[in-house]
Coordinates of N, CA and C in Angstrom, one line a residue:
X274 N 94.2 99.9 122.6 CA 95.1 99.1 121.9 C 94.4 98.6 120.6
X275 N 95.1 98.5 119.4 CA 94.2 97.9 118.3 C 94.7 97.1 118.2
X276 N 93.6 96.4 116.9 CA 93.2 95.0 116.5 C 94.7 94.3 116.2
X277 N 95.7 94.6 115.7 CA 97.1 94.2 115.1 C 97.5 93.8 116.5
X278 N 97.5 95.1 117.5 CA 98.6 94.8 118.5 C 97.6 93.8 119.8
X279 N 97.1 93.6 119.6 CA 96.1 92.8 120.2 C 96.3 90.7 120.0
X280 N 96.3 90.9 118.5 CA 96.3 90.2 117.6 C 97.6 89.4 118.2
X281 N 99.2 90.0 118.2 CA 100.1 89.8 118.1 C 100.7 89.4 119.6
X282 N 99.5 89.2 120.7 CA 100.0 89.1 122.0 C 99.6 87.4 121.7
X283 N 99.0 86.8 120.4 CA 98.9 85.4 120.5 C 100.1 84.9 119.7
X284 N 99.8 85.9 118.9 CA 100.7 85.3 117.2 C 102.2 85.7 118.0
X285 N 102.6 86.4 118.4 CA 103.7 86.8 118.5 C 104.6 87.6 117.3
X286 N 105.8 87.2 116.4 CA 106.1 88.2 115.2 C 105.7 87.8 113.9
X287 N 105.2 86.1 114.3 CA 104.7 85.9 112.9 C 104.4 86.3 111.8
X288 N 104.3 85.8 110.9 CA 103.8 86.8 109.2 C 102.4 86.6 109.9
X289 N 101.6 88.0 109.5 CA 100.7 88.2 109.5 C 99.8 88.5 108.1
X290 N 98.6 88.8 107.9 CA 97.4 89.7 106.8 C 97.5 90.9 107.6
X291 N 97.5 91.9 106.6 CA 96.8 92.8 107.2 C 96.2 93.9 106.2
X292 N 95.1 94.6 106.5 CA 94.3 95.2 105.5 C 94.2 96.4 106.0
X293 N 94.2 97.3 104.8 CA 94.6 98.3 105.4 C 95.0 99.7 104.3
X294 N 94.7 100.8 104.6 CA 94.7 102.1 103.6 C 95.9 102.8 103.7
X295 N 96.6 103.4 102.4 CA 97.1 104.4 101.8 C 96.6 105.2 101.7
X296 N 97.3 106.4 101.8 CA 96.6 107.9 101.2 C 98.0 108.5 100.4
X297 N 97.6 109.0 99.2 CA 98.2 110.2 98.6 C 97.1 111.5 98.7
X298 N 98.3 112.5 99.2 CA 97.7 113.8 99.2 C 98.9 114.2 98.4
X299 N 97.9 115.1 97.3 CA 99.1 116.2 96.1 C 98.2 117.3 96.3
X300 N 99.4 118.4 96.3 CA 98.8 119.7 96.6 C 98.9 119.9 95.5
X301 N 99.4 121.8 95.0 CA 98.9 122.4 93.8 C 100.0 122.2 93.0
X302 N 101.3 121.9 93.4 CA 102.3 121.8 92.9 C 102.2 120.3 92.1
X303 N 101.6 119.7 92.4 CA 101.7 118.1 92.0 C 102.7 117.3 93.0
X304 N 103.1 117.6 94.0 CA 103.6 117.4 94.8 C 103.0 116.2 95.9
X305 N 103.5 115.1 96.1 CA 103.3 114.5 97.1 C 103.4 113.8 98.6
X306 N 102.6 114.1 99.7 CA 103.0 114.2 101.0 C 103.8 112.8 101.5
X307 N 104.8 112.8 102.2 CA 105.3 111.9 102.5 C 105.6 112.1 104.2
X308 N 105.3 111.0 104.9 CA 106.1 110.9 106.5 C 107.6 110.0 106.5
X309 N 108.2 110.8 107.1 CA 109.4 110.2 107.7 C 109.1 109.6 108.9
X310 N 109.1 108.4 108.7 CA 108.4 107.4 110.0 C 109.3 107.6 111.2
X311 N 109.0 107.2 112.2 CA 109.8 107.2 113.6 C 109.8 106.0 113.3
X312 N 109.4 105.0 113.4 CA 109.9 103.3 113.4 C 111.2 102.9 112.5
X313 N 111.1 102.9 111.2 CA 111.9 102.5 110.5 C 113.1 103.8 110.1
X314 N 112.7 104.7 110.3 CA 113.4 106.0 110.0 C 113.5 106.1 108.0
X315 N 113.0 105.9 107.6 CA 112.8 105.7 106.1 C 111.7 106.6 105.1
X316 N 111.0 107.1 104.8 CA 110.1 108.0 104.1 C 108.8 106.9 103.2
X317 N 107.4 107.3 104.1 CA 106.8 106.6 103.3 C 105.4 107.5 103.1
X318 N 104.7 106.6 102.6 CA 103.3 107.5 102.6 C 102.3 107.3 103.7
X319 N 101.4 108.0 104.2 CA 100.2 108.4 105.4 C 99.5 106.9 105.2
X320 N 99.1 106.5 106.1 CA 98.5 105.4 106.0 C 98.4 104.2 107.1
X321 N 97.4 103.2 107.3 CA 98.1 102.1 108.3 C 96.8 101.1 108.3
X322 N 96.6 100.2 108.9 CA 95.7 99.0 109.3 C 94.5 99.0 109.7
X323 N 93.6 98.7 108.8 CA 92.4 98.4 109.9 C 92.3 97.8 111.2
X324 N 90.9 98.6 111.7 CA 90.5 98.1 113.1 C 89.4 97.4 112.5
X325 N 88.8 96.6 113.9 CA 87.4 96.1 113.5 C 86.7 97.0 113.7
X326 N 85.3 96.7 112.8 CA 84.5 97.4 112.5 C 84.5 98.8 111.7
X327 N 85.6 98.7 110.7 CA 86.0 99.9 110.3 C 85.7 99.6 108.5
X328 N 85.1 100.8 107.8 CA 85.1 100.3 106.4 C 86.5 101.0 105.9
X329 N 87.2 100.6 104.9 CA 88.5 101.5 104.3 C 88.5 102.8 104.0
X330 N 87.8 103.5 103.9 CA 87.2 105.1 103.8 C 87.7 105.1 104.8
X331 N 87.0 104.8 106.2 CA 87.1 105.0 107.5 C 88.6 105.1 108.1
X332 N 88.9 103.9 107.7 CA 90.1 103.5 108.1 C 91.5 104.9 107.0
X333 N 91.3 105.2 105.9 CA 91.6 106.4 105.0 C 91.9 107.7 106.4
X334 N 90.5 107.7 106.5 CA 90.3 109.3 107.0 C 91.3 109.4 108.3
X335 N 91.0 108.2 109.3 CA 91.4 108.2 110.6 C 92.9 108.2 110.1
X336 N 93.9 107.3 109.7 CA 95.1 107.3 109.4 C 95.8 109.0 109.3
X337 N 94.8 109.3 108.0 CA 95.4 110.8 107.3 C 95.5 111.8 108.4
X338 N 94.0 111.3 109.3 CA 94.1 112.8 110.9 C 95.1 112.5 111.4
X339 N 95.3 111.4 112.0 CA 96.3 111.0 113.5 C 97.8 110.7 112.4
X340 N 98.7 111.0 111.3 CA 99.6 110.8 110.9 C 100.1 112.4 110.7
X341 N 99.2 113.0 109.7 CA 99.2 114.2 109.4 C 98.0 115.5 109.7
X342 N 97.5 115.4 110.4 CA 96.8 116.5 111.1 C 95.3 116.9 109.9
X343 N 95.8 116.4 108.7 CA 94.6 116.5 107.8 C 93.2 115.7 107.6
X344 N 92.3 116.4 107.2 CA 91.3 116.0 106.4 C 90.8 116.3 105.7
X345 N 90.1 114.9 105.2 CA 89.7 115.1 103.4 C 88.3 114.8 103.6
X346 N 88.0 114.9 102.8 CA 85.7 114.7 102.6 C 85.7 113.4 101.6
X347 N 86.8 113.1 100.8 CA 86.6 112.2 100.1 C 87.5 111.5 99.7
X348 N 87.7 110.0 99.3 CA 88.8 109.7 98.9 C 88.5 108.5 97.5
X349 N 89.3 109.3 96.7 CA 89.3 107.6 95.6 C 90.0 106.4 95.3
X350 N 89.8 105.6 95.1 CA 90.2 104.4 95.5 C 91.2 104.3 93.8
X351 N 92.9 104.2 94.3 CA 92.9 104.2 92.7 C 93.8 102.4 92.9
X352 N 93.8 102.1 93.7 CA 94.0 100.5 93.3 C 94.5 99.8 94.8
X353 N 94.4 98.4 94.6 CA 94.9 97.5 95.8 C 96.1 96.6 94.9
X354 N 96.5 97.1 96.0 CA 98.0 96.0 96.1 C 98.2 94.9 97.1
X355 N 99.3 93.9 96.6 CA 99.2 92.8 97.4 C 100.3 91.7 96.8
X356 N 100.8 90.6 97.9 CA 101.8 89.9 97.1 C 103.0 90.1 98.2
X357 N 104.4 89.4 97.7 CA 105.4 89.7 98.2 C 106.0 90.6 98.4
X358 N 105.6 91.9 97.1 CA 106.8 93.3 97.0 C 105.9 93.5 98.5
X359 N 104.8 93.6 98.9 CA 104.1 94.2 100.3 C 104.2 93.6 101.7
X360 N 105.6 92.6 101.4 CA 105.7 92.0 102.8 C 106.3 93.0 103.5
X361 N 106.6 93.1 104.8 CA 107.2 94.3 105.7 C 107.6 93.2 106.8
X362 N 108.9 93.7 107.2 CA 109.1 93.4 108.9 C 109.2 94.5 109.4
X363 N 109.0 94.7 110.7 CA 109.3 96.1 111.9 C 110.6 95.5 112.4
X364 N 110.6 96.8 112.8 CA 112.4 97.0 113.2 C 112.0 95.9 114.7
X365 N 111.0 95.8 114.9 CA 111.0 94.5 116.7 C 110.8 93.0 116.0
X366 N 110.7 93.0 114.7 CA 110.5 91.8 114.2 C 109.1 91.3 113.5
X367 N 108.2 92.1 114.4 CA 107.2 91.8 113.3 C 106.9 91.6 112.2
X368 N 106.1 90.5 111.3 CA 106.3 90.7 109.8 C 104.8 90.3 109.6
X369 N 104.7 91.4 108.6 CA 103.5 91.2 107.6 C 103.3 91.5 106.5
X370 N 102.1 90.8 105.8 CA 101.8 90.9 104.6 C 101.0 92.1 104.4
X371 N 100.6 93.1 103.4 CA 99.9 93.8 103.8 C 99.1 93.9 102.5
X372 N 97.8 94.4 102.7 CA 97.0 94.4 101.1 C 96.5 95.9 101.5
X373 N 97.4 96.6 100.5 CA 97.1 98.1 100.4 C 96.3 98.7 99.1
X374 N 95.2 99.3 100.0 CA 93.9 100.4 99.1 C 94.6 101.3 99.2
X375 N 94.8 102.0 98.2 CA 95.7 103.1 97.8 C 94.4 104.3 97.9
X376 N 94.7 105.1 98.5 CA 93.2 106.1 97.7 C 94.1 107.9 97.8
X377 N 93.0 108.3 97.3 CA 93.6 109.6 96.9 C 93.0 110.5 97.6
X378 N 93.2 111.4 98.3 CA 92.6 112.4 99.6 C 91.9 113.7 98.3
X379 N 91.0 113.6 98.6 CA 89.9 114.9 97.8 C 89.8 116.1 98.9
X380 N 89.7 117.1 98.5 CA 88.7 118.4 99.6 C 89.7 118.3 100.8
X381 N 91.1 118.4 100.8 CA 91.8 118.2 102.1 C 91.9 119.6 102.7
X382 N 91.4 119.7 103.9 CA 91.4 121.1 104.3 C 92.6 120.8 105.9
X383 N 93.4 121.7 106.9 CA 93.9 121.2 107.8 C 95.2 121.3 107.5
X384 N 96.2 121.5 108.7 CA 97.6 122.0 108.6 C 98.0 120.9 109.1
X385 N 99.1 120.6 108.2 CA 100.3 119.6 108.6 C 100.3 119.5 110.4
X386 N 100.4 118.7 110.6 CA 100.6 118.3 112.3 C 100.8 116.8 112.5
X387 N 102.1 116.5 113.2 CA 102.4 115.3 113.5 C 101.8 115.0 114.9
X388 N 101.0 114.5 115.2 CA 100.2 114.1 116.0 C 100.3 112.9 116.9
X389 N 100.7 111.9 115.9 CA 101.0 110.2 117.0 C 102.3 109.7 117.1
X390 N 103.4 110.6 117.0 CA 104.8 110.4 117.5 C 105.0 109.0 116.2
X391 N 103.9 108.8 115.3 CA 104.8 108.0 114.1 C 105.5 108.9 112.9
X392 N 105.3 110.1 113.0 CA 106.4 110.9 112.0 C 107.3 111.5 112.7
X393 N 108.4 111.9 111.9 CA 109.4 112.8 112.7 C 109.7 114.1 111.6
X394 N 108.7 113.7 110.8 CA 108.6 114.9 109.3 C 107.5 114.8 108.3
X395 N 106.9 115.7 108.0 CA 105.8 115.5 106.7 C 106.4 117.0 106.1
X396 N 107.0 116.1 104.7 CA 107.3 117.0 103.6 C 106.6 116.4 102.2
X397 N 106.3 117.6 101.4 CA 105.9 117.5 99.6 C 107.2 117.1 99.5
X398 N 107.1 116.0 98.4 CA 108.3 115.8 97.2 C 107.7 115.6 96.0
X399 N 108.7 116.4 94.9 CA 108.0 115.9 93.6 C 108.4 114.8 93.0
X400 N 108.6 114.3 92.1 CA 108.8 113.5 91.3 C 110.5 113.1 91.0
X401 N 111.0 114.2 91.3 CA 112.5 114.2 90.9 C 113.7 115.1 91.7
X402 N 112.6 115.1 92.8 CA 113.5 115.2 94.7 C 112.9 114.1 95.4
X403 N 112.7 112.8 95.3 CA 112.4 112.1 95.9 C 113.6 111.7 97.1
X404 N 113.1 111.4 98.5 CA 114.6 111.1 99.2 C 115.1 109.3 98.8
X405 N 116.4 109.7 99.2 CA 116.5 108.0 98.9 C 116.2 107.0 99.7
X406 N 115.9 107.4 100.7 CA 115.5 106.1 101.8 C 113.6 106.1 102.1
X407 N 113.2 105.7 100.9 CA 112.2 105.2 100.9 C 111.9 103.7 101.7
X408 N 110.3 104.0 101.9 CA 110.3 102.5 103.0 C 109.7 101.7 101.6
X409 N 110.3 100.3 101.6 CA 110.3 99.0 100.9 C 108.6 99.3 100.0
X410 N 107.2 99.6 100.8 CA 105.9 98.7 100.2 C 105.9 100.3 99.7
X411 N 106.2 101.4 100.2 CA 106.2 103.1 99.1 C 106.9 102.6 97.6
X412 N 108.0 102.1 97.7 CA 108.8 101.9 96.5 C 108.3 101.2 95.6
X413 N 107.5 100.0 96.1 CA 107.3 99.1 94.7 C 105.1 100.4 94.9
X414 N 104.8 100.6 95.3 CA 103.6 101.4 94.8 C 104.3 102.8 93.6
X415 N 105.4 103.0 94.1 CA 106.0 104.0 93.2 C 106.0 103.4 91.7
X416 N 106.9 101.8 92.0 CA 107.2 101.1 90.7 C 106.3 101.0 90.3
X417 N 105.1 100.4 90.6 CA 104.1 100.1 90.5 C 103.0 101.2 89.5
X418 N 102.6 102.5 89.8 CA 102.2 103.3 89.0 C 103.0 104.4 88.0
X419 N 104.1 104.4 88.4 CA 105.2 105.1 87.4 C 104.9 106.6 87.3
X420 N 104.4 106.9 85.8 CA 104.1 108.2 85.8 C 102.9 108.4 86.1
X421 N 102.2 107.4 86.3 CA 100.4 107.7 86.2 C 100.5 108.6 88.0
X422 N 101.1 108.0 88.3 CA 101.5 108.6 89.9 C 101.4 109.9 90.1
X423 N 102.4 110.4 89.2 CA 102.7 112.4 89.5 C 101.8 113.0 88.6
X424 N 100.6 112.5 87.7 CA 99.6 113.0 86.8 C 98.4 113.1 87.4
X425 N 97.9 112.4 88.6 CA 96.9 112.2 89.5 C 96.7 113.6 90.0
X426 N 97.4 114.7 90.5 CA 96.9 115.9 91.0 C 96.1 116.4 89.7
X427 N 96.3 116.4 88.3 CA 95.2 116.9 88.2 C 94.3 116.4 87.4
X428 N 93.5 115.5 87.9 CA 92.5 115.2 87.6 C 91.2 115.4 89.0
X429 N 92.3 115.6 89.8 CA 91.3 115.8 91.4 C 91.5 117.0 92.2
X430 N 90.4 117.1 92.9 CA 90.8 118.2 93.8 C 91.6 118.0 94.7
X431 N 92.9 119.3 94.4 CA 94.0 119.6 95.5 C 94.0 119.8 96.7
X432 N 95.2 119.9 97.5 CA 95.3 120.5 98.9 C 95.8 121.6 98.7

């Protein structure tokens, strides 16, 4: 059991902190990977919470294996977010705040595979097939970097 759901047998659904990594993976197309969550049923990006004793790299890699079956050798850190647009409730009530390291998956080698029953789909979208039921803290990172968003595949190495 991890540190959150551990956490939450005191707190109960309270607002919580929580800290914790994003990943974008863009293949050759400039395309970017998105899960269709099983929780909220909504489309968001690969990612989730630190444990203890975990550095954000760490916490990066683990997410990216156990969501989507991938791995990367490296990741760059292209910014943290934080604030209200990144509050979240779970569909059981849960609510948290969340302060999201966004990082960028380098050297991703590894076939799509939904692995921990939190997706129900991992598809590329580009820029202008996005679905519309994005989850809430994807939307404002979307707002949030704009075009600089779908320009990032090339400056790095692809999947």
């Amino acid at each position: 059991m991890g540190y959150i759901s551990e956490l939450r047998k005191f707190i109960g659904c309270r607002p919580i902190i929580s800290i914790g990594a994003t990943i974008l993976v863009v293949n050759d197309e400039n395309k970017i990977l998105f899960q269709h969550r099983s929780d909220t049923l909504n489309w968001g990006l690969p990612g989730g919470s630190m444990e203890l004793n975990e550095t954000l790299e760490e916490v990066a890699a683990r997410e990216l294996h156990e969501e989507t079956g991938l791995v990367a050798n490296e990741f760059d850190l292209i910014g943290v977010f934080s604030g209200p647009d990144y509050y979240f409730q779970y569909p059981n009530g849960d609510e948290i705040y969340t302060v999201i390291h966004l990082y960028i998956a380098k050297n991703v080698s590894g076939v799509l595979e939904m692995k921990d029953g939190e997706s129900l789909n991992l598809t590329y979208f580009g820029k202008n097939e996005l679905p519309d039921n994005i989850e809430t803290r994807t939307k404002a990172l979307l707002e949030n970097l704009e075009d600089k968003l779908w320009n990032l595949g090339s400056s790095f190495a692809k999947y």
